[in-house]
Coordinates of C-alpha atoms and ligand atoms in Angstrom, one line a residue:
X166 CA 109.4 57.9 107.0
X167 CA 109.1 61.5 108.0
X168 CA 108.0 64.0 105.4
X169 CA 109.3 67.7 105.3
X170 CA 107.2 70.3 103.4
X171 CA 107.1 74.4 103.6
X172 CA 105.6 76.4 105.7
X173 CA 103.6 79.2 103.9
X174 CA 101.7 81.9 105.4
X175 CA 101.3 80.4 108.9
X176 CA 100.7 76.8 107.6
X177 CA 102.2 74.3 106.1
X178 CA 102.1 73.9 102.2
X179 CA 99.6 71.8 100.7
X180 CA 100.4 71.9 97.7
X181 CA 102.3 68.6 95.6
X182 CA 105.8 68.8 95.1
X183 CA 107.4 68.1 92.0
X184 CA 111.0 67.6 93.2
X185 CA 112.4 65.8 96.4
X186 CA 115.2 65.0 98.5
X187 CA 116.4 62.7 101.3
X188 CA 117.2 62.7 104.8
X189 CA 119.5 60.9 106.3
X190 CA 120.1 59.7 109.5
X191 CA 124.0 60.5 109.8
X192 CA 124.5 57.7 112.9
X193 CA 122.8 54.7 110.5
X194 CA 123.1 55.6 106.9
X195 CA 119.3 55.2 106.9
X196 CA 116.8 57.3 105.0
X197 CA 114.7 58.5 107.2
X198 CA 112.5 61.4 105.4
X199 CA 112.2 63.2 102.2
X200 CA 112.0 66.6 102.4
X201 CA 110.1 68.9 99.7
X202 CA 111.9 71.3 97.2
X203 CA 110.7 74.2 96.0
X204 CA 110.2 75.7 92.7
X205 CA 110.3 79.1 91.7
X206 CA 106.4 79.7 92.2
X207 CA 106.5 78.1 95.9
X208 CA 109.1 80.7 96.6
X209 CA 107.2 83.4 94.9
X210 CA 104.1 82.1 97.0
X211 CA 106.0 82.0 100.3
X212 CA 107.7 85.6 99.3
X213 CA 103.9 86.9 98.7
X214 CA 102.6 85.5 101.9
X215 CA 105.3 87.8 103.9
X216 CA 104.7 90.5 101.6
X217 CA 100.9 90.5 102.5
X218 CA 101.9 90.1 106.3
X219 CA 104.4 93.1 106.1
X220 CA 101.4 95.7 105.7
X221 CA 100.2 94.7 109.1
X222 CA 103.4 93.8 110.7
X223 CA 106.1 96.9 110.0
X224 CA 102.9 99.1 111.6
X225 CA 102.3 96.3 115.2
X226 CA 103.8 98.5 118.3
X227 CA 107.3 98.0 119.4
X228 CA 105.3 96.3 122.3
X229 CA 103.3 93.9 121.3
X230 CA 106.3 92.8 118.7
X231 CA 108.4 92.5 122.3
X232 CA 105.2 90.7 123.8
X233 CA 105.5 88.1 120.7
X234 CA 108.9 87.7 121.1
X235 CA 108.8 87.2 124.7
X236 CA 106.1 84.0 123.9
X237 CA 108.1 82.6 121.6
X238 CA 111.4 83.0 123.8
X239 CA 109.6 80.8 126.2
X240 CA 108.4 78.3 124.0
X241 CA 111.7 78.2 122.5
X242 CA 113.0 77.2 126.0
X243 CA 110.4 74.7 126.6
X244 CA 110.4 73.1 123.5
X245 CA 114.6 72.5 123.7
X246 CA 114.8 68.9 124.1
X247 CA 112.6 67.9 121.3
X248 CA 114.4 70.5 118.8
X249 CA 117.7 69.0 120.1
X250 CA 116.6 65.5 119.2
X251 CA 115.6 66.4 115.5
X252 CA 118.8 68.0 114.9
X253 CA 121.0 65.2 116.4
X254 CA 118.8 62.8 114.2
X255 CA 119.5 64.7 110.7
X256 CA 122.5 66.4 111.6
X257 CA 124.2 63.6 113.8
X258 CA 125.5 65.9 116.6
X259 CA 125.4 64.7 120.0
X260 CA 122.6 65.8 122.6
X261 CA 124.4 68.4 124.5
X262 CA 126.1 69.9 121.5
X263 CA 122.4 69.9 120.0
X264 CA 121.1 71.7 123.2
X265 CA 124.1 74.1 123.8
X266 CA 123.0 75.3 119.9
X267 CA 119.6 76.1 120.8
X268 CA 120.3 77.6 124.0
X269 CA 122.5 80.2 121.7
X270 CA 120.1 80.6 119.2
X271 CA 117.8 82.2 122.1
X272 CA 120.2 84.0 123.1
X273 CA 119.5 86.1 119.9
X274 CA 115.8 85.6 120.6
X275 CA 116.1 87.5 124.1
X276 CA 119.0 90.1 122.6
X277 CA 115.5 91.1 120.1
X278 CA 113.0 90.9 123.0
X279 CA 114.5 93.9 123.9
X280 CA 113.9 95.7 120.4
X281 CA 112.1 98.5 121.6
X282 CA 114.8 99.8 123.2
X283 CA 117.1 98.9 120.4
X284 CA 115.3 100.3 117.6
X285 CA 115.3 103.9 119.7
X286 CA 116.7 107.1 117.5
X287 CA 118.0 110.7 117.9
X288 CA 116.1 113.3 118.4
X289 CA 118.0 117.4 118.4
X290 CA 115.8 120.0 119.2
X291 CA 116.3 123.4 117.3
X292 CA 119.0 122.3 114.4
X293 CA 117.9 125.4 113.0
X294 CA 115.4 128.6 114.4
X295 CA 112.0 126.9 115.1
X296 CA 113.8 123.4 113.4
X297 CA 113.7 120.1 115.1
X298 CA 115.5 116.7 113.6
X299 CA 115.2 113.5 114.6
X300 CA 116.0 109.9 112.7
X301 CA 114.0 107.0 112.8
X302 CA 114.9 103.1 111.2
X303 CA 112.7 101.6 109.5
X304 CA 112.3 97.7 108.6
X305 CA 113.4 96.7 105.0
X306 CA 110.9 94.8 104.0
X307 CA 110.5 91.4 103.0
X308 CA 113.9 89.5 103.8
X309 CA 115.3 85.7 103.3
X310 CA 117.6 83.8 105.1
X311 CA 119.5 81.0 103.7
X312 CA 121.4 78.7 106.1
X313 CA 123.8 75.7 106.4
X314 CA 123.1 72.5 107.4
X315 CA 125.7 72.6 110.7
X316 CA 123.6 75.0 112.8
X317 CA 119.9 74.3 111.8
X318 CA 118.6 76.1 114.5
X319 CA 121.8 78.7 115.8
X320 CA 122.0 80.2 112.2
X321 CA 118.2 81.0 111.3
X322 CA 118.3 82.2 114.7
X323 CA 121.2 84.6 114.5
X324 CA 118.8 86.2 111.5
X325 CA 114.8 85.3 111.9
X326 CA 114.5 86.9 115.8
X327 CA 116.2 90.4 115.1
X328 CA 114.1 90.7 111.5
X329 CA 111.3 89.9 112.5
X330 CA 111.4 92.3 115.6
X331 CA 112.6 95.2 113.2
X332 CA 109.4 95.1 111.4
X333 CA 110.7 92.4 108.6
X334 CA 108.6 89.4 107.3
X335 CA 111.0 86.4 107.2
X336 CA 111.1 83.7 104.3
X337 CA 114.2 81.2 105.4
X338 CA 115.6 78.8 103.5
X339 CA 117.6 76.1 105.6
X340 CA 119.7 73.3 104.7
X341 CA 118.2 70.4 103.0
X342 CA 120.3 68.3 105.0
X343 CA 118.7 69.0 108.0
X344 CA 115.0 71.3 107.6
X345 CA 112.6 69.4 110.2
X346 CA 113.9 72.1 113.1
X347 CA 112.9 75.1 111.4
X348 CA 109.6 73.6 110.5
X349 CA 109.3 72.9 114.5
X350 CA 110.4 76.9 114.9
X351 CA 107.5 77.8 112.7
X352 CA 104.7 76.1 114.5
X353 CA 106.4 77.9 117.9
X354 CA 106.2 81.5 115.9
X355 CA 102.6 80.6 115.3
X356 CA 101.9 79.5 119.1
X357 CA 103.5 82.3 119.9
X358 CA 101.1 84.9 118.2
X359 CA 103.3 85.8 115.3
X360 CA 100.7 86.5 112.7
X361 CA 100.2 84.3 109.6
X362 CA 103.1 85.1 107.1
X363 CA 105.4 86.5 108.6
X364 CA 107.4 84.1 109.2
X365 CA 107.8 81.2 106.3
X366 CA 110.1 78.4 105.4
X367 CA 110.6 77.3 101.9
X368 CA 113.0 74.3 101.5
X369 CA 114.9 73.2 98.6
X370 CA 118.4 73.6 96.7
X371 CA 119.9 76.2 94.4
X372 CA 116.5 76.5 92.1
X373 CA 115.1 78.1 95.5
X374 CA 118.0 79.8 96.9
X375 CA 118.3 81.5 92.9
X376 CA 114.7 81.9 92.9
X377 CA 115.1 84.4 96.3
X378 CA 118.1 86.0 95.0
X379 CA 116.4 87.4 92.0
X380 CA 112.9 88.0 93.4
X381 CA 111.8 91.6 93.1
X382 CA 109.7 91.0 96.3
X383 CA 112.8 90.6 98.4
X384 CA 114.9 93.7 99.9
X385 CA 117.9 91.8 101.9
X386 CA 119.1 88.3 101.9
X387 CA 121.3 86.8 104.7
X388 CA 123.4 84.1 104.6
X389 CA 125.2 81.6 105.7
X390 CA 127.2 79.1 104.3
X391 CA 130.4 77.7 102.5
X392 CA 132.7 80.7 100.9
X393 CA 132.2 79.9 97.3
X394 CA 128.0 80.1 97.8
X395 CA 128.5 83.3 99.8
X396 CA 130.4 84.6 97.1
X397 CA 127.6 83.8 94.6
X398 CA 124.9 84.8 96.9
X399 CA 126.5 88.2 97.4
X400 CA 127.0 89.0 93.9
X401 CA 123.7 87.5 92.5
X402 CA 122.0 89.2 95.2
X403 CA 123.7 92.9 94.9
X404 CA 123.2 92.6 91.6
X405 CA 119.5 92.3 92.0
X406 CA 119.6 95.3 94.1
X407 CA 119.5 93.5 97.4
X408 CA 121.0 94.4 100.8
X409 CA 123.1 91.4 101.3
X410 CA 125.5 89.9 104.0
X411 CA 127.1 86.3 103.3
X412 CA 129.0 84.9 105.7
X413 CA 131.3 82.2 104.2
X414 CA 133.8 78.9 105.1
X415 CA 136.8 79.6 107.3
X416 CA 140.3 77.7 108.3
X417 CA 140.7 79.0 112.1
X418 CA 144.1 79.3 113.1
X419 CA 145.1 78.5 116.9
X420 CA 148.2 79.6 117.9
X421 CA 150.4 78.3 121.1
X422 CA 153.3 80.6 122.4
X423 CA 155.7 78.3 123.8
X424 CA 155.0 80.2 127.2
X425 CA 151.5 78.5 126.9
X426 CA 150.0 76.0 129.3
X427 CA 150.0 73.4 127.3
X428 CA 147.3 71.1 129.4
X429 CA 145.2 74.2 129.2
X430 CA 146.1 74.2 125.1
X431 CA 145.7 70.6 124.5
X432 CA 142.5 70.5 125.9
X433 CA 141.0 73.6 124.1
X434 CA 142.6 71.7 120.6
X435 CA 141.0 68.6 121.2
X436 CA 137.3 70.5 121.9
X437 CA 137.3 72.8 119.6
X438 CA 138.9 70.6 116.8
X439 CA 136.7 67.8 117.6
X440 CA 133.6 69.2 118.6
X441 CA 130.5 68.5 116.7
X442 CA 132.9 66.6 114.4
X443 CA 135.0 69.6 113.5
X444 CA 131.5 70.7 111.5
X445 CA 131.9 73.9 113.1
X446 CA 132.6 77.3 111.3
X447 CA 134.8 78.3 114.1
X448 CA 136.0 75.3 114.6
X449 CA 140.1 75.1 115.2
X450 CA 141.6 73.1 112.0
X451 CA 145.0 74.5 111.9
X452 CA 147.0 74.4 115.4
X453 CA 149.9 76.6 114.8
X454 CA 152.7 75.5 117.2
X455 CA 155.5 78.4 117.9
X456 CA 158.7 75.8 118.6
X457 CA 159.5 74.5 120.7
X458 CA 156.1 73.1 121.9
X459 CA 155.0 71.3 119.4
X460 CA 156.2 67.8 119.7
X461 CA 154.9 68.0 123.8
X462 CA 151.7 69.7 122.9
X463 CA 150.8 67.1 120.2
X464 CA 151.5 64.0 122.6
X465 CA 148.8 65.7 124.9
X466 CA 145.9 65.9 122.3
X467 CA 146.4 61.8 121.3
X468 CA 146.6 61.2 125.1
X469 CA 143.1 63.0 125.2
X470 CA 141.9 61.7 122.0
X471 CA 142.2 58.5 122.8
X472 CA 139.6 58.8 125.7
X473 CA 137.3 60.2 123.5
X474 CA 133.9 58.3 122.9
X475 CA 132.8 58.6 119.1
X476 CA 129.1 57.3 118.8
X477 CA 125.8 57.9 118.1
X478 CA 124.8 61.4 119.0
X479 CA 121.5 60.0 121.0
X480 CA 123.7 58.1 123.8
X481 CA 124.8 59.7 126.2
X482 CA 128.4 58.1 126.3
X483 CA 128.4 59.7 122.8
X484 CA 131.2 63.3 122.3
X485 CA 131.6 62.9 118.8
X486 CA 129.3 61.9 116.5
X487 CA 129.1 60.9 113.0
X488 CA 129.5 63.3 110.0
X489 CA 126.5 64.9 108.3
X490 CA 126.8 62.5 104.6
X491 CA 128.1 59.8 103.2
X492 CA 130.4 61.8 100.8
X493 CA 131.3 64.6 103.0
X494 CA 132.8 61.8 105.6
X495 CA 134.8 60.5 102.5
X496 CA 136.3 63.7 101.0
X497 CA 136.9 64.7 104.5
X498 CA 138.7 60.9 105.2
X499 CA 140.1 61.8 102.4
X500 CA 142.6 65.1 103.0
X501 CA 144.5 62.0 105.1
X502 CA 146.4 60.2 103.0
X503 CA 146.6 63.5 100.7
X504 CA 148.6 65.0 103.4
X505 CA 150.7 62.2 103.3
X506 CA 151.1 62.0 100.1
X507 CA 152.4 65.8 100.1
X508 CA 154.9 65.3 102.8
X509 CA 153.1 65.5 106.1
X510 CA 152.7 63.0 108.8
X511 CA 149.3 60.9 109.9
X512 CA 149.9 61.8 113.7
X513 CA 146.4 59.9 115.1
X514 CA 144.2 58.3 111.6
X515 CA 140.7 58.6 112.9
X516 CA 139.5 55.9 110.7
X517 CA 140.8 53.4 113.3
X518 CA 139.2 55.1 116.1
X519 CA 136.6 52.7 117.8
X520 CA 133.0 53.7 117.1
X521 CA 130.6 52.9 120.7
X522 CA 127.2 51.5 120.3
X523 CA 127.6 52.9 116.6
X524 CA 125.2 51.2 113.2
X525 CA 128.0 50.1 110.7
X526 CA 126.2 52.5 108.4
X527 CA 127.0 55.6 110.1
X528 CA 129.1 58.1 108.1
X529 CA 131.8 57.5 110.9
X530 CA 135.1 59.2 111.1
X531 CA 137.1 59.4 114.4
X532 CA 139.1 62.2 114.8
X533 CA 142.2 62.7 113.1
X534 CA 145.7 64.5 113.7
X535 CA 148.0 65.8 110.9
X536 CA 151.5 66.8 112.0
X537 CA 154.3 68.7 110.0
X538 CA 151.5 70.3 107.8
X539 CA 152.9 73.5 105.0
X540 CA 150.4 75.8 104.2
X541 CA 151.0 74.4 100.7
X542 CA 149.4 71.2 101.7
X543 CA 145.7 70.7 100.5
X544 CA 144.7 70.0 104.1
X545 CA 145.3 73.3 104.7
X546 CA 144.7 75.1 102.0
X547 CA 141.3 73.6 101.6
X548 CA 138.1 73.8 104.7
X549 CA 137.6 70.7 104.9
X550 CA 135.3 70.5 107.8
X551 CA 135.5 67.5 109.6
X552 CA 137.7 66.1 112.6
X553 CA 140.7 67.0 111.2
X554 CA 143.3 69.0 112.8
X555 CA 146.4 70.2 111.2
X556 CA 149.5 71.0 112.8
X557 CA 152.3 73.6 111.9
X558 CA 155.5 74.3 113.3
X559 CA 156.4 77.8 113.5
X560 CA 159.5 78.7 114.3
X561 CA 158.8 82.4 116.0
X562 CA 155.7 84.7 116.9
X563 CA 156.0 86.2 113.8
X564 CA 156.1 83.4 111.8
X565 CA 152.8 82.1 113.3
X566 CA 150.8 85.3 112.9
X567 CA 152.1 85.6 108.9
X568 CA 150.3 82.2 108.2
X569 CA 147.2 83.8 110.3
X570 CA 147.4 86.9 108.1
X571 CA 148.2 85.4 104.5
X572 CA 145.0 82.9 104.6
X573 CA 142.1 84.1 102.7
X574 CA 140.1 83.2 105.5
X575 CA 139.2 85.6 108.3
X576 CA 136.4 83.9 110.7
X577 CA 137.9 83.0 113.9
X578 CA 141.3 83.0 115.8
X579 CA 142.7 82.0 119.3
X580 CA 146.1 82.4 120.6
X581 CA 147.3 80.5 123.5
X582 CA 149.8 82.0 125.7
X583 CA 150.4 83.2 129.9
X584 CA 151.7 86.5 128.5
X585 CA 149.6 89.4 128.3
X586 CA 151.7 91.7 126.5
X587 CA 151.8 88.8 124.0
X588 CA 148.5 88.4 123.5
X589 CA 147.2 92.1 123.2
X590 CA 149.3 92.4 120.3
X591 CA 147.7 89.6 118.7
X592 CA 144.5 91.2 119.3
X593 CA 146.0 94.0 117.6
X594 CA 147.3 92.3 114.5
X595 CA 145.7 89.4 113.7
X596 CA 143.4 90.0 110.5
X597 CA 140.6 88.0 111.8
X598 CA 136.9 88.9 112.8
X599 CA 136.6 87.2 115.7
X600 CA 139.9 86.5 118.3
X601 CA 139.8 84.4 121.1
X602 CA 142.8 85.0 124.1
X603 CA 143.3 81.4 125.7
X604 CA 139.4 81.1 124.3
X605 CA 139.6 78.8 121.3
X606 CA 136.0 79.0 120.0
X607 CA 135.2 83.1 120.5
X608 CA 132.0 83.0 119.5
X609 CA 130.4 86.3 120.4
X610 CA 127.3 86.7 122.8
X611 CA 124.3 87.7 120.8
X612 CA 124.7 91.6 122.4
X613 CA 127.9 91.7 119.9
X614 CA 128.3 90.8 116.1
X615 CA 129.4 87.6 114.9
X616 CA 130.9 87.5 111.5
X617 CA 134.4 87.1 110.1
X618 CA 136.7 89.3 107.7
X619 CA 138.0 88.6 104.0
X620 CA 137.2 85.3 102.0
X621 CA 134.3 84.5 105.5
X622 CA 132.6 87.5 104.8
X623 CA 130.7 89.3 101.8
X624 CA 129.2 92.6 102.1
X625 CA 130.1 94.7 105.5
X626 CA 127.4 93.9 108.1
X627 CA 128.2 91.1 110.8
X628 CA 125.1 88.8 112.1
X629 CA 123.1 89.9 115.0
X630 CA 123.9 92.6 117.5
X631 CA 124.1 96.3 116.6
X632 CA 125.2 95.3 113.3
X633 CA 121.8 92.8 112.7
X634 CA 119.5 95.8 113.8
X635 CA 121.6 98.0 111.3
X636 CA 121.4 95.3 108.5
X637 CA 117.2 94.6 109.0
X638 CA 116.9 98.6 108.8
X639 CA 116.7 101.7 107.0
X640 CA 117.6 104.6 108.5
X641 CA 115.5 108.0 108.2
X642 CA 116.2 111.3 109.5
X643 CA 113.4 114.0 109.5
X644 CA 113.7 117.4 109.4
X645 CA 110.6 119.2 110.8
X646 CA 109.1 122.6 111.5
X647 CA 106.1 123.8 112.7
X648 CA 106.3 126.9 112.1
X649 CA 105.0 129.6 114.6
X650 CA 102.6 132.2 113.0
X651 CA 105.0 135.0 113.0
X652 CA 106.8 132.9 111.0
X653 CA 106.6 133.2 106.5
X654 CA 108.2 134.2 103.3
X655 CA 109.7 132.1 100.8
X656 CA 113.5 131.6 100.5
X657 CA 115.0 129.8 97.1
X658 CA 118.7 129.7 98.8
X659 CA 119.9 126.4 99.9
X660 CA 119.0 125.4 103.5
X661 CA 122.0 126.6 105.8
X662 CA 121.9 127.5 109.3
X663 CA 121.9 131.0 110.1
Ligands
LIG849 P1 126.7 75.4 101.7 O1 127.4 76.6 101.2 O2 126.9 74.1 100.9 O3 125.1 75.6 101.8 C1 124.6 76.7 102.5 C2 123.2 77.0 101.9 O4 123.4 77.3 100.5 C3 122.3 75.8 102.0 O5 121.0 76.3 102.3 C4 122.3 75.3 100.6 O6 121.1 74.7 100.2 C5 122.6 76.4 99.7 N1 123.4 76.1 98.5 C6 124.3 75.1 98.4 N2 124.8 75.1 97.2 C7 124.2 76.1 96.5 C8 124.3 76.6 95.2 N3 125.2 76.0 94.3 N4 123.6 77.7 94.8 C9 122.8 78.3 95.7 N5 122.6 77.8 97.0 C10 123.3 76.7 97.4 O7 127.2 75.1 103.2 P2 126.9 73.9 104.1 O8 127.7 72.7 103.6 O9 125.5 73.7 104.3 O10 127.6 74.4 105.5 C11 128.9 74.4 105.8 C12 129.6 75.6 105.4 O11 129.0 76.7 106.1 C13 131.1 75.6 105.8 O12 131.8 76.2 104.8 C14 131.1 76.5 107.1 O13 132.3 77.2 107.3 C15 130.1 77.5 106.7 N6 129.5 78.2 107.9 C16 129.9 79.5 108.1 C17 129.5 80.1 109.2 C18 129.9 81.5 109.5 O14 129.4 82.1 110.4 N7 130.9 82.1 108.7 C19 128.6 79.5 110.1 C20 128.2 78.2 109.9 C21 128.7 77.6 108.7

């Protein structure tokens, strides 16, 4: 039995917890760790151990801060396989999937290796006689990061790399579903040469997220997470005076023009539906067929479903493994015979699907197809984040891109179709942060910002990118003179040009 703790100015805690929770191992039902939660005063500890490390750190050159990066990229990199393996054994993904989320998460890491240039400002000679002004950006200060349990290592990544190369000291606060990869990620900072405290890890549940919403010591808070805790985390947050950017749930639309080539379609439905058990927040849940595709396109996805392998996520016959609990495999199994009960059809139940080389215990649930779906139907109305994919009919473009545009949610969107034309106006219209064209998961590289609009995002900033510099910074703009010895006399009028 593994045992998680926090890490706290460039070691882990030593102190006793007073309150505990389990890790599971989603592929046997087994316990396989407890994990340590914190209370108020371990945050408050963790919070001053990046405060203390913030003196040094906002003043350590642009390169050396590069330099640091640079060794941690590379351990990063080295160190893949084993962060893969912890997350497939407390998240239940398989391998690959495990990898491929790393292998983005660094990604960020070499976007901020290449802060010096990033973090460059204006300079304009002679704004006035004898006047220069130039502007400057500053890092915030001390900033948390709170992330879900279906990215352990992507998410913290999309925030820790680009802070902490601002000029930021870090405290994160990952899912206590899955926390032994950040822990790993904290002993690589400190290999790396990151200096004690500024990067720290506190674990726990809502007494520590509440406890870094309200600390006085924090000046932003990221986050990322289901839309009703972003919500919360936004307003709690802003109302403690924090900079804050929540990025919440989603319901990602997909929609196929009857133009479409439908193999191309069907495939793109089935991996991006089924993925990671459809515990992705850009996953596709709603497939949005313009008529009159849709009985064609669904009999492709159950001929591919059927060849899927569901299994344990550390064999390697495994593509789908088991969901992340016990209860969130049953209120996902759940929205099936719901949406049967509200009129729609079970198209493929994945509870009969055949689980490979699987433990009985797992939290298994193959994946699932629901057909004839309303968008008044709880299966759509609801996330539900799991391997469930619902199918509407829509009868015209229009149609389709109205039930894009009236859900709350705004994270991800791909339309399938061979014409162009079609397709730019999609772009064009679609409410949506993030579109894909024949791309169903458009998850952007880390040079661009990743982030949703309406009910999947609070607060205005997008993760990483431009917009993740911006977010980790203050800007400053100086106005200086130096004034030539000819120069003198006061002036009371307000500073204008002449
Ligand atoms: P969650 O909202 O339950 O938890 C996220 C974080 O908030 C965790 O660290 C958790 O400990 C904490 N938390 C949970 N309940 C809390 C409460 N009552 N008060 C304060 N803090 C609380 O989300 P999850 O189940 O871990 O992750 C899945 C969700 O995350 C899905 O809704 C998914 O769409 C979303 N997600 C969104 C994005 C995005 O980019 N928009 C990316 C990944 C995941």
């Amino acid at each position: 039995m593994k045992h998680i703790t926090h890490w706290i100015g460039g070691k882990p805690w030593a102190g006793e917890a007073r309150r505990q929770g389990d890790i599971y191992d989603p592929a046997t039902g087994q316990v396989s760790g407890t994990v340590d939660f914190a209370t108020t005063e371990e945050v408050d500890e963790a919070v001053g151990a990046a405060a203390e490390a913030l003196k040094t750190w906002r003043r350590v050159s642009l390169a050396k801060r590069a330099t640091t990066m640079f060794a941690f990229r590379e351990l990063v990199k080295q160190h893949t396989e084993e962060l893969a393996t912890l997350i497939t054994q407390e998240h239940g993904k398989v391998a690959s999937d495990a990898a491929g989320e790393v292998a983005r998460g660094l990604e960020v890491v070499e976007f901020a290796c290449g802060i010096p240039h990033l973090l460059k400002g204006g300079y304009s000679e002679n704004v006035s006689t004898g006047v220069d002004s130039y502007s400057i950006r500053q890092p915030v200060g001390v900033v948390a990061g709170i992330t879900p349990f279906n990215f352990p290592a992507m998410v913290p990544m999309w925030m820790f790399p680009i802070a902490i190369a601002c000029g930021n000291t870090f405290v994160l606060k990952p899912s206590e579903k899955d926390p032994s990869a950040s822990l790993l990620l904290a002993r690589l900072w400190a290999e790396a040469g990151l200096p004690d405290g500024v990067f720290n890890v506190v674990h726990g549940d809502k007494v520590a997220v509440d406890a870094l919403l309200t600390h006085p010591g924090i000046s932003a808070v990221s986050f990322v997470g289901s839309t009703p805790i972003a919500r919360y985390v936004y307003e709690t947050g802003t109302s403690s005076g924090k900079r804050v950017q929540a990025l919440g749930g989603a319901k990602n639309h997909m929609v196929v023009l009857p133009d479409a080539d439908l193999d191309l379609a069907a495939d793109a439905a089935v991996s991006a539906g089924f993925g990671s058990a459809g515990e992705r927040c850009m996953a596709i849940s709603a497939l949005v067929a313009v008529e009159p595709v849709g009985d064609e396109l669904i009999a492709k996805i159950k001929d591919r479903i059927g060849k899927l392998t569901v299994g344990p996520g550390s064999d390697a016959r495994s593509e789908m493994g088991p969901l992340v609990t016990r209860p969130h495999r049953d209120k996902v199994a759940s929205y099936l015979d719901a949406c049967v009960e509200q009129g729609g059809t079970l198209a493929v139940d994945g509870r009969q699907h055949p689980v490979t080389g699987g433990d009985p215990g797992g939290f298994w649930l193959g994946p699932s197809v629901l057909d004839h779906v309303t968008s008044a139907m709880t299966c759509y109305t609801d996330e539900i984040f799991g391997p469930v994919l619902s199918v509407l009919r829509a009868p015209t473009y229009e149609a389709a891109v109205r039930l894009v545009n009236d859900s709350p949610y705004g994270n991800g969107v791909a339309i399938f179709t061979c014409d162009g034309g079609a397709a730019r106006r999609f772009v064009s219209e679609a409410e949506i942060g993030m579109v894909g064209v024949n791309v169903p998961i458009p998850v952007p590289m880390a040079y661009y910002s990743f982030g949703g609009w309406k009910a999947s995002l609070f607060g205005d900033t997008h993760v990483h990118g431009a917009e993740g510099v911006h977010f980790y910074t203050r800007g400053k703009v100086v106005t200086s003179r130096w004034p030539d010895p000819s120069h003198g006399g006061v002036n009371l009028g307000f500073p204008v040009n002449s």
